[in-house]
Amino acid sequence: MPDLSIDFCGIKSPNPFWLASAPPTNSAYQVARAFEAGWGGAVWKTIGEPIVNVSSRYSAVHYANQRVLGLNNIELITDRPLADNLREIADIKKRYPKNALLVSLMVDSTRAAWHDIVKRTEDTGCDGLELNFGCPHGMSERGMGSAVGQVPEYACQITEWVKEVATTPVMIKLTPNVTDIRYIARAAVRGGADALSMINTINSITGIDLDTFVPRPAVRGQSSHGGYCGPAVKPIALNMVQQVAADEQAPRRVPLSGIGGIQSWSDAVEFMLVGATSVQVCTAVMHYGFRIVAGMIEGMENWMREKGFTCTRDFIGKSLDRVTDWGNLDLNYAITAQIDQKLCIHCGLCYIACEDGCHQSIRMEKRNGTNHYEVITEKCVGCNMCLLVCPAEGCITMQDQSGGKPAMSWNQYQKLLAEGKIAPLQPPAHV
């Protein structure tokens, strides 16, 4: 049986599946139910100074048949009393000593405020702290959340304040609302962070009611920018985790916790392949409930068994060396599309995509009253678009046409050109 347990900067967890700091971790009732369902850990919903939330808090983007492809929220940190949260955190840690329990924190940017909340929180016996430098709405206007996470000096300073008194591991949750997340990650590590988590939500307006002209979610005729999450943000999050994991200028390596659109075991594996040790889930639980973790555990175990991995360390970061700068990609690698006429349903989507949007490499002909589609191999640039839009599984495949040419990257090409050892490559002909 594969071993799914992890050691996250000294915090033990029976599996890498954690609940993110969010509505599903707002109370002992919820966290206890989650641990009973199989979640390995949880990050308690952000606690701090008392706040008041508005009514009407979430909106979503639906696309085709997918409900909640993206979720937007204007909810702030917990509105429950601090004393209640601390009492329940202590109770949960006593009841579930083998599960990882971290607590998300956000207070005013003063040394005294951070020292106080850290000491009171660690008195609960929790396993670690997550500093919320990521929330983009509501609290950021008050100088907290992403207002801290967007300025490297602030992120470093507050991390240093926390590390002055913290006795448990300190994880910094990073905002994606920056040009390059690596600058903030480096600052947090310089400040003494023991781990990083990413990404928090993305600033967004999900849609506008065309009758009332009010963006969603509406609060008595008005709305506000909110934090966007869910499956739609996964590619952005995956890229940012990879960027930080592979950062050659990082002051030192720290464990990463991946967040952003994870709703299946395969999503989790992808985040771990680019360097995450644990993964955090929110939107999928808000949509489908705590029990989805059973399928995630089973799926990861089956995949690990199939691949011959005995523990998570066997594959964490395994895809990092497969990501490189564009200039290192092989210009002589060539593929072209091939249509299996026996599987073609003659819908024409491949032809429309190629003819109008791409490279005019598919020929359409009438044969026996039916449209027939065929790839013009000598014009096909191997962009994949026909494959991506084809609804018939297996109908379009990409065939290697490299023909034994030696690899040559853009960087090598430029060097050879400058040395006069090669003629300029000619672009493909167009209509």
Coordinates of C-alpha atoms in Angstrom, one line a residue:
M1 CA 0.0 0.0 0.0
P2 CA 1.5 3.4 -1.0
D3 CA 2.3 5.7 1.9
L4 CA 0.5 9.0 1.5
S5 CA 1.7 10.6 4.7
I6 CA 3.8 13.8 4.6
D7 CA 6.2 15.7 6.8
F8 CA 5.6 19.4 6.2
C9 CA 8.4 21.3 7.9
G10 CA 8.0 19.1 10.9
I11 CA 4.2 18.9 10.8
K12 CA 3.0 15.3 10.3
S13 CA -0.1 14.6 8.2
P14 CA -1.6 11.3 7.3
N15 CA -2.1 12.5 3.7
P16 CA -1.4 15.6 1.6
F17 CA -5.0 16.7 1.4
W18 CA -5.7 19.7 3.5
L19 CA -8.7 22.1 3.7
A20 CA -7.8 25.6 2.9
S21 CA -8.5 28.5 5.2
A22 CA -12.0 29.4 4.0
P23 CA -15.7 28.9 4.9
P24 CA -15.3 25.0 5.2
T25 CA -12.9 25.6 8.2
N26 CA -14.9 28.2 10.1
S27 CA -15.8 26.0 13.1
A28 CA -14.9 22.9 15.1
Y29 CA -18.1 21.3 13.8
Q30 CA -16.9 21.5 10.2
V31 CA -13.2 20.6 10.8
A32 CA -14.2 17.6 12.9
R33 CA -16.5 16.3 10.1
A34 CA -13.7 16.9 7.6
F35 CA -11.2 14.9 9.7
E36 CA -13.7 12.1 10.1
A37 CA -14.2 12.1 6.3
G38 CA -10.4 11.6 5.8
W39 CA -8.8 15.0 5.3
G40 CA -5.2 14.9 6.5
G41 CA -5.1 18.5 7.7
A42 CA -6.9 21.9 7.8
V43 CA -6.0 25.5 7.9
W44 CA -8.5 27.2 10.2
K45 CA -10.4 30.1 8.6
T46 CA -8.5 33.4 9.2
I47 CA -8.9 34.8 12.7
G48 CA -8.1 38.3 13.8
E49 CA -9.8 41.5 15.0
P50 CA -13.6 41.4 15.0
I51 CA -15.2 42.2 11.6
V52 CA -18.7 42.2 10.2
N53 CA -19.6 40.5 6.9
V54 CA -22.2 41.5 4.4
S55 CA -25.1 39.4 3.2
S56 CA -24.8 38.1 -0.4
R57 CA -21.2 37.0 -0.6
Y58 CA -20.6 34.6 -3.5
S59 CA -21.0 34.6 -7.2
A60 CA -19.9 32.1 -9.8
V61 CA -19.0 31.7 -13.4
H62 CA -20.7 28.8 -15.2
Y63 CA -19.6 27.6 -18.6
A64 CA -21.3 25.1 -20.9
N65 CA -22.4 22.3 -18.6
Q66 CA -20.0 23.1 -15.8
R67 CA -21.5 24.7 -12.7
V68 CA -19.1 26.9 -10.6
L69 CA -16.2 26.8 -13.0
G70 CA -15.0 29.8 -11.0
L71 CA -16.2 31.2 -7.6
N72 CA -16.0 34.8 -6.5
N73 CA -16.4 35.8 -2.9
I74 CA -16.5 39.1 -1.0
E75 CA -16.6 37.4 2.4
L76 CA -13.9 38.6 4.9
I77 CA -12.1 36.7 7.6
T78 CA -14.2 34.9 10.3
D79 CA -16.8 36.9 12.0
R80 CA -17.0 34.6 15.0
P81 CA -15.5 35.8 18.3
L82 CA -11.8 35.2 18.7
A83 CA -12.3 33.5 22.0
D84 CA -14.7 31.0 20.5
N85 CA -12.3 30.2 17.7
L86 CA -9.3 29.6 20.0
R87 CA -11.4 27.4 22.3
E88 CA -12.6 25.3 19.4
I89 CA -9.1 25.0 17.9
A90 CA -7.7 23.7 21.1
D91 CA -10.6 21.2 21.3
I92 CA -10.1 19.9 17.8
K93 CA -6.3 19.5 18.3
K94 CA -6.9 17.4 21.4
R95 CA -9.5 15.2 19.6
Y96 CA -7.5 14.8 16.4
P97 CA -3.8 14.8 17.4
K98 CA -2.7 12.9 14.2
N99 CA -4.2 15.5 11.8
A100 CA -2.4 18.6 10.8
L101 CA -4.0 21.7 12.2
L102 CA -2.7 25.2 11.2
V103 CA -4.4 28.5 11.9
S104 CA -4.6 31.4 9.5
L105 CA -3.9 34.8 11.0
M106 CA -4.5 38.4 10.0
V107 CA -4.2 41.5 12.2
D108 CA -3.0 45.1 12.0
S109 CA 0.5 45.6 10.8
T110 CA 2.1 46.3 14.2
R111 CA 4.6 44.2 16.0
A112 CA 2.5 44.2 19.2
A113 CA -0.7 43.0 17.4
W114 CA 1.2 40.1 15.7
H115 CA 3.0 39.1 18.8
D116 CA -0.3 39.0 20.7
I117 CA -2.2 36.9 18.2
V118 CA 0.7 34.5 17.7
K119 CA 1.0 33.7 21.4
R120 CA -2.7 33.4 22.0
T121 CA -3.1 31.1 19.0
E122 CA -0.1 28.8 19.8
D123 CA -1.6 28.4 23.3
T124 CA -4.2 26.2 21.6
G125 CA -1.7 23.6 20.8
C126 CA -2.1 24.0 17.0
D127 CA 0.6 22.6 14.7
G128 CA 1.5 25.8 12.9
L129 CA 0.5 29.2 11.6
E130 CA -0.4 30.5 8.2
L131 CA 0.0 34.3 7.8
N132 CA -2.7 35.6 5.4
F133 CA -0.9 38.0 3.1
G134 CA -3.2 37.2 0.2
C135 CA -6.9 38.1 0.6
P136 CA -7.5 40.8 -2.1
H137 CA -10.8 42.3 -0.9
G138 CA -12.1 44.1 2.2
M139 CA -9.2 43.6 4.5
S140 CA -6.6 44.8 2.0
E141 CA -8.3 48.2 2.0
R142 CA -7.6 48.3 5.8
G143 CA -3.9 47.6 5.2
M144 CA -4.0 43.8 5.7
G145 CA -4.1 40.7 3.4
S146 CA -2.8 41.4 -0.1
A147 CA -1.9 45.0 0.9
V148 CA 1.0 43.3 2.8
G149 CA 1.6 40.5 0.3
Q150 CA 2.1 42.9 -2.6
V151 CA 5.0 44.7 -1.0
P152 CA 8.1 42.6 -0.4
E153 CA 9.4 44.8 2.4
Y154 CA 6.1 44.5 4.4
A155 CA 6.0 40.7 3.9
C156 CA 9.5 40.3 5.1
Q157 CA 9.0 42.7 8.1
I158 CA 5.8 41.0 9.4
T159 CA 7.3 37.6 8.9
E160 CA 10.3 38.6 11.1
W161 CA 7.9 40.0 13.8
V162 CA 6.0 36.7 13.9
K163 CA 9.2 34.6 14.0
E164 CA 10.4 36.6 17.0
V165 CA 7.8 34.8 19.1
A166 CA 6.5 31.8 17.2
T167 CA 7.4 28.4 18.4
T168 CA 5.6 26.5 15.6
P169 CA 6.3 26.5 11.9
V170 CA 5.2 29.7 10.1
M171 CA 3.7 29.5 6.6
I172 CA 3.1 32.5 4.5
K173 CA 0.1 32.5 2.1
L174 CA 1.0 34.5 -1.0
T175 CA -1.3 36.6 -3.2
P176 CA -1.3 36.0 -7.0
N177 CA -2.2 39.7 -7.6
V178 CA 1.4 40.7 -8.3
T179 CA 3.5 40.8 -11.4
D180 CA 6.0 38.1 -10.2
I181 CA 5.1 36.0 -7.2
R182 CA 8.8 35.0 -6.7
Y183 CA 9.7 38.5 -5.3
I184 CA 7.2 38.1 -2.5
A185 CA 8.2 34.5 -1.9
R186 CA 11.8 35.4 -1.5
A187 CA 11.0 38.3 0.9
A188 CA 8.9 36.0 3.1
V189 CA 11.7 33.4 3.2
R190 CA 14.2 36.1 4.0
G191 CA 11.9 37.1 6.9
G192 CA 12.2 33.5 8.3
A193 CA 9.2 31.7 6.8
D194 CA 9.3 28.0 7.3
A195 CA 6.9 27.3 4.4
L196 CA 4.9 29.0 1.7
S197 CA 1.3 28.4 0.5
M198 CA -0.1 29.7 -2.8
I199 CA -2.2 31.0 -4.4
N200 CA -4.8 33.0 -2.6
T201 CA -7.7 34.3 -4.6
I202 CA -7.5 36.5 -7.7
N203 CA -9.1 40.0 -7.8
S204 CA -12.2 39.8 -9.9
I205 CA -15.7 40.8 -11.0
T206 CA -17.4 37.6 -12.2
G207 CA -20.3 39.1 -14.1
I208 CA -22.9 41.9 -14.3
D209 CA -26.7 41.6 -14.2
L210 CA -27.8 43.0 -17.5
D211 CA -31.2 44.1 -16.1
T212 CA -30.0 45.8 -13.0
F213 CA -26.5 46.7 -14.2
V214 CA -25.2 45.6 -10.8
P215 CA -22.2 43.2 -10.7
R216 CA -22.6 40.0 -8.7
P217 CA -22.8 39.4 -5.8
A218 CA -25.1 42.4 -5.2
V219 CA -25.5 44.0 -1.9
R220 CA -28.5 46.4 -2.0
G221 CA -27.7 47.5 -5.5
Q222 CA -24.0 47.6 -5.3
S223 CA -21.1 45.2 -5.4
S224 CA -17.3 45.1 -4.9
H225 CA -14.3 43.4 -6.4
G226 CA -13.8 39.9 -4.8
G227 CA -11.5 37.0 -4.7
Y228 CA -11.8 34.4 -7.5
C229 CA -11.0 30.7 -7.1
G230 CA -12.2 27.3 -8.3
P231 CA -11.2 25.1 -11.3
A232 CA -10.8 28.2 -13.6
V233 CA -7.7 29.4 -11.6
K234 CA -5.8 26.1 -11.6
P235 CA -3.5 26.8 -14.5
I236 CA -2.5 30.1 -12.9
A237 CA -1.9 28.5 -9.6
L238 CA 0.1 25.6 -11.1
N239 CA 2.4 28.0 -12.9
M240 CA 3.0 30.1 -9.8
V241 CA 3.8 27.0 -7.6
Q242 CA 6.3 25.9 -10.3
Q243 CA 7.9 29.3 -10.5
V244 CA 8.5 29.4 -6.8
A245 CA 9.6 25.8 -6.5
A246 CA 12.2 26.3 -9.3
D247 CA 13.3 29.8 -8.3
E248 CA 17.1 29.8 -8.4
Q249 CA 17.3 33.0 -6.5
A250 CA 15.3 31.8 -3.5
P251 CA 17.3 32.4 -0.3
R252 CA 16.6 28.7 0.7
R253 CA 14.2 25.9 -0.1
V254 CA 11.0 25.7 2.0
P255 CA 8.1 23.3 1.7
L256 CA 5.2 24.5 -0.5
S257 CA 1.5 24.0 -0.1
G258 CA -0.4 24.3 -3.4
I259 CA -3.8 25.9 -3.6
G260 CA -6.0 26.8 -6.6
G261 CA -8.8 24.9 -8.3
I262 CA -7.9 21.4 -6.9
Q263 CA -10.9 19.1 -7.1
S264 CA -9.5 15.7 -7.9
W265 CA -6.6 13.4 -7.1
S266 CA -5.1 14.1 -10.4
D267 CA -5.2 17.9 -9.8
A268 CA -3.4 17.3 -6.5
V269 CA -0.7 15.1 -8.2
E270 CA -0.1 17.8 -10.7
F271 CA 0.6 20.4 -8.0
M272 CA 2.9 17.9 -6.2
L273 CA 4.8 17.1 -9.4
V274 CA 5.8 20.8 -9.7
G275 CA 6.9 21.0 -6.1
A276 CA 4.0 21.1 -3.6
T277 CA 4.3 18.9 -0.6
S278 CA 0.7 19.4 0.5
V279 CA -2.4 20.7 -1.3
Q280 CA -5.3 22.8 0.0
V281 CA -8.8 22.6 -1.2
C282 CA -11.8 25.0 -0.8
T283 CA -14.1 25.5 -3.7
A284 CA -14.5 21.8 -4.5
V285 CA -15.6 21.1 -0.9
M286 CA -18.0 24.1 -1.0
H287 CA -19.5 22.5 -4.2
Y288 CA -19.4 18.8 -3.4
G289 CA -18.8 18.4 0.3
F290 CA -16.1 16.8 2.6
R291 CA -16.6 13.3 1.2
I292 CA -14.7 14.0 -2.0
V293 CA -11.5 13.3 -0.1
A294 CA -12.2 9.6 -0.2
G295 CA -11.9 9.5 -4.0
M296 CA -8.9 11.7 -3.9
I297 CA -7.1 9.3 -1.5
E298 CA -8.1 6.3 -3.5
G299 CA -7.1 7.9 -6.8
M300 CA -3.7 8.9 -5.6
E301 CA -3.0 5.5 -4.1
N302 CA -4.0 3.8 -7.3
W303 CA -1.8 6.1 -9.4
M304 CA 1.2 5.7 -7.1
R305 CA 0.8 1.9 -7.2
E306 CA 0.6 2.0 -11.0
K307 CA 3.7 4.1 -11.2
G308 CA 5.7 2.2 -8.6
F309 CA 5.9 5.0 -6.1
T310 CA 5.9 3.9 -2.5
C311 CA 5.7 7.4 -0.8
T312 CA 4.9 11.0 -1.9
R313 CA 8.5 11.9 -1.8
D314 CA 9.0 9.7 -4.8
F315 CA 7.2 12.1 -7.1
I316 CA 7.2 15.6 -5.4
G317 CA 8.9 17.9 -7.8
K318 CA 9.4 15.3 -10.5
S319 CA 8.1 17.6 -13.3
L320 CA 10.3 20.6 -12.4
D321 CA 13.1 19.7 -14.8
R322 CA 10.5 19.4 -17.6
V323 CA 9.7 23.1 -17.5
T324 CA 12.3 25.3 -19.2
D325 CA 12.6 28.7 -20.9
W326 CA 11.0 28.9 -24.3
G327 CA 14.4 29.6 -25.8
N328 CA 15.5 26.1 -24.8
L329 CA 12.7 24.3 -26.7
D330 CA 13.6 22.2 -29.7
L331 CA 12.8 24.1 -33.0
N332 CA 13.3 20.9 -35.0
Y333 CA 10.6 18.9 -33.2
A334 CA 7.7 18.7 -35.6
I335 CA 4.3 17.1 -35.3
T336 CA 1.3 17.2 -37.6
A337 CA -2.4 16.3 -37.2
Q338 CA -3.9 13.1 -38.6
I339 CA -7.7 12.5 -38.9
D340 CA -9.0 9.0 -38.6
Q341 CA -11.8 8.9 -41.1
K342 CA -13.4 5.9 -39.5
L343 CA -13.9 7.9 -36.2
C344 CA -14.8 11.3 -37.8
I345 CA -18.3 12.5 -37.2
H346 CA -18.1 15.2 -39.9
C347 CA -19.0 18.0 -37.5
G348 CA -16.4 20.4 -39.1
L349 CA -15.2 21.9 -35.9
C350 CA -11.6 21.1 -36.7
Y351 CA -11.9 22.7 -40.1
I352 CA -13.5 25.9 -38.7
A353 CA -10.9 26.2 -36.0
C354 CA -8.0 25.7 -38.4
E355 CA -9.4 27.8 -41.3
D356 CA -10.6 30.8 -39.3
G357 CA -8.5 30.8 -36.3
C358 CA -5.3 29.0 -37.0
H359 CA -3.2 27.9 -40.0
Q360 CA -5.5 26.8 -42.8
S361 CA -4.1 23.3 -42.9
I362 CA -7.4 21.2 -43.2
R363 CA -9.1 20.6 -46.6
M364 CA -12.9 20.2 -46.8
E365 CA -14.4 18.3 -49.7
K366 CA -17.9 17.1 -50.5
R367 CA -18.0 13.3 -50.9
N368 CA -21.2 11.4 -51.4
G369 CA -23.1 14.4 -49.9
T370 CA -21.0 14.5 -46.7
N371 CA -18.3 17.0 -45.8
H372 CA -14.9 15.2 -45.7
Y373 CA -12.0 16.7 -43.8
E374 CA -8.3 16.0 -44.4
V375 CA -5.1 17.5 -43.0
I376 CA -2.8 19.1 -45.5
T377 CA 0.3 17.7 -43.9
E378 CA 2.8 19.9 -45.6
K379 CA 1.0 23.0 -44.2
C380 CA 0.2 21.7 -40.7
V381 CA 2.4 23.4 -38.0
G382 CA 1.3 21.0 -35.3
C383 CA -0.5 23.6 -33.2
N384 CA -2.9 21.0 -31.7
M385 CA -6.1 23.2 -32.1
C386 CA -8.0 20.7 -34.2
L387 CA -7.2 18.0 -31.6
L388 CA -8.4 20.3 -28.8
V389 CA -11.8 21.1 -30.4
C390 CA -12.6 17.6 -31.8
P391 CA -15.5 16.0 -29.9
A392 CA -14.7 12.5 -31.2
E393 CA -12.3 10.7 -28.9
G394 CA -9.2 9.4 -30.7
C395 CA -10.3 10.8 -34.1
I396 CA -7.4 13.3 -34.3
T397 CA -3.9 12.4 -33.3
M398 CA -0.6 14.2 -33.6
Q399 CA 2.1 12.4 -35.5
D400 CA 5.9 12.9 -35.0
Q401 CA 7.4 14.3 -38.3
S402 CA 10.8 15.3 -36.9
G403 CA 12.5 12.8 -39.2
G404 CA 15.6 12.3 -37.2
K405 CA 16.6 16.0 -37.2
P406 CA 19.0 16.8 -34.4
A407 CA 17.6 19.0 -31.6
M408 CA 18.2 22.8 -32.0
S409 CA 16.8 25.4 -29.6
W410 CA 16.2 29.1 -30.3
N411 CA 19.2 29.9 -28.2
Q412 CA 21.4 27.5 -30.2
Y413 CA 19.9 28.8 -33.5
Q414 CA 20.8 32.4 -32.6
K415 CA 24.3 31.4 -31.8
L416 CA 24.7 29.4 -35.0
L417 CA 23.3 32.3 -37.1
A418 CA 25.7 34.8 -35.4
E419 CA 28.6 32.4 -36.3
G420 CA 27.4 32.1 -39.9
K421 CA 27.1 28.4 -39.6
I422 CA 23.4 28.2 -40.5
A423 CA 21.0 29.8 -43.0
P424 CA 17.9 31.5 -41.6
L425 CA 14.9 29.2 -41.1
Q426 CA 12.0 29.9 -43.4
P427 CA 8.6 30.4 -41.9
P428 CA 5.7 28.1 -43.2
A429 CA 3.8 29.3 -46.2
H430 CA 0.3 30.9 -45.6
V431 CA -2.7 31.5 -47.7

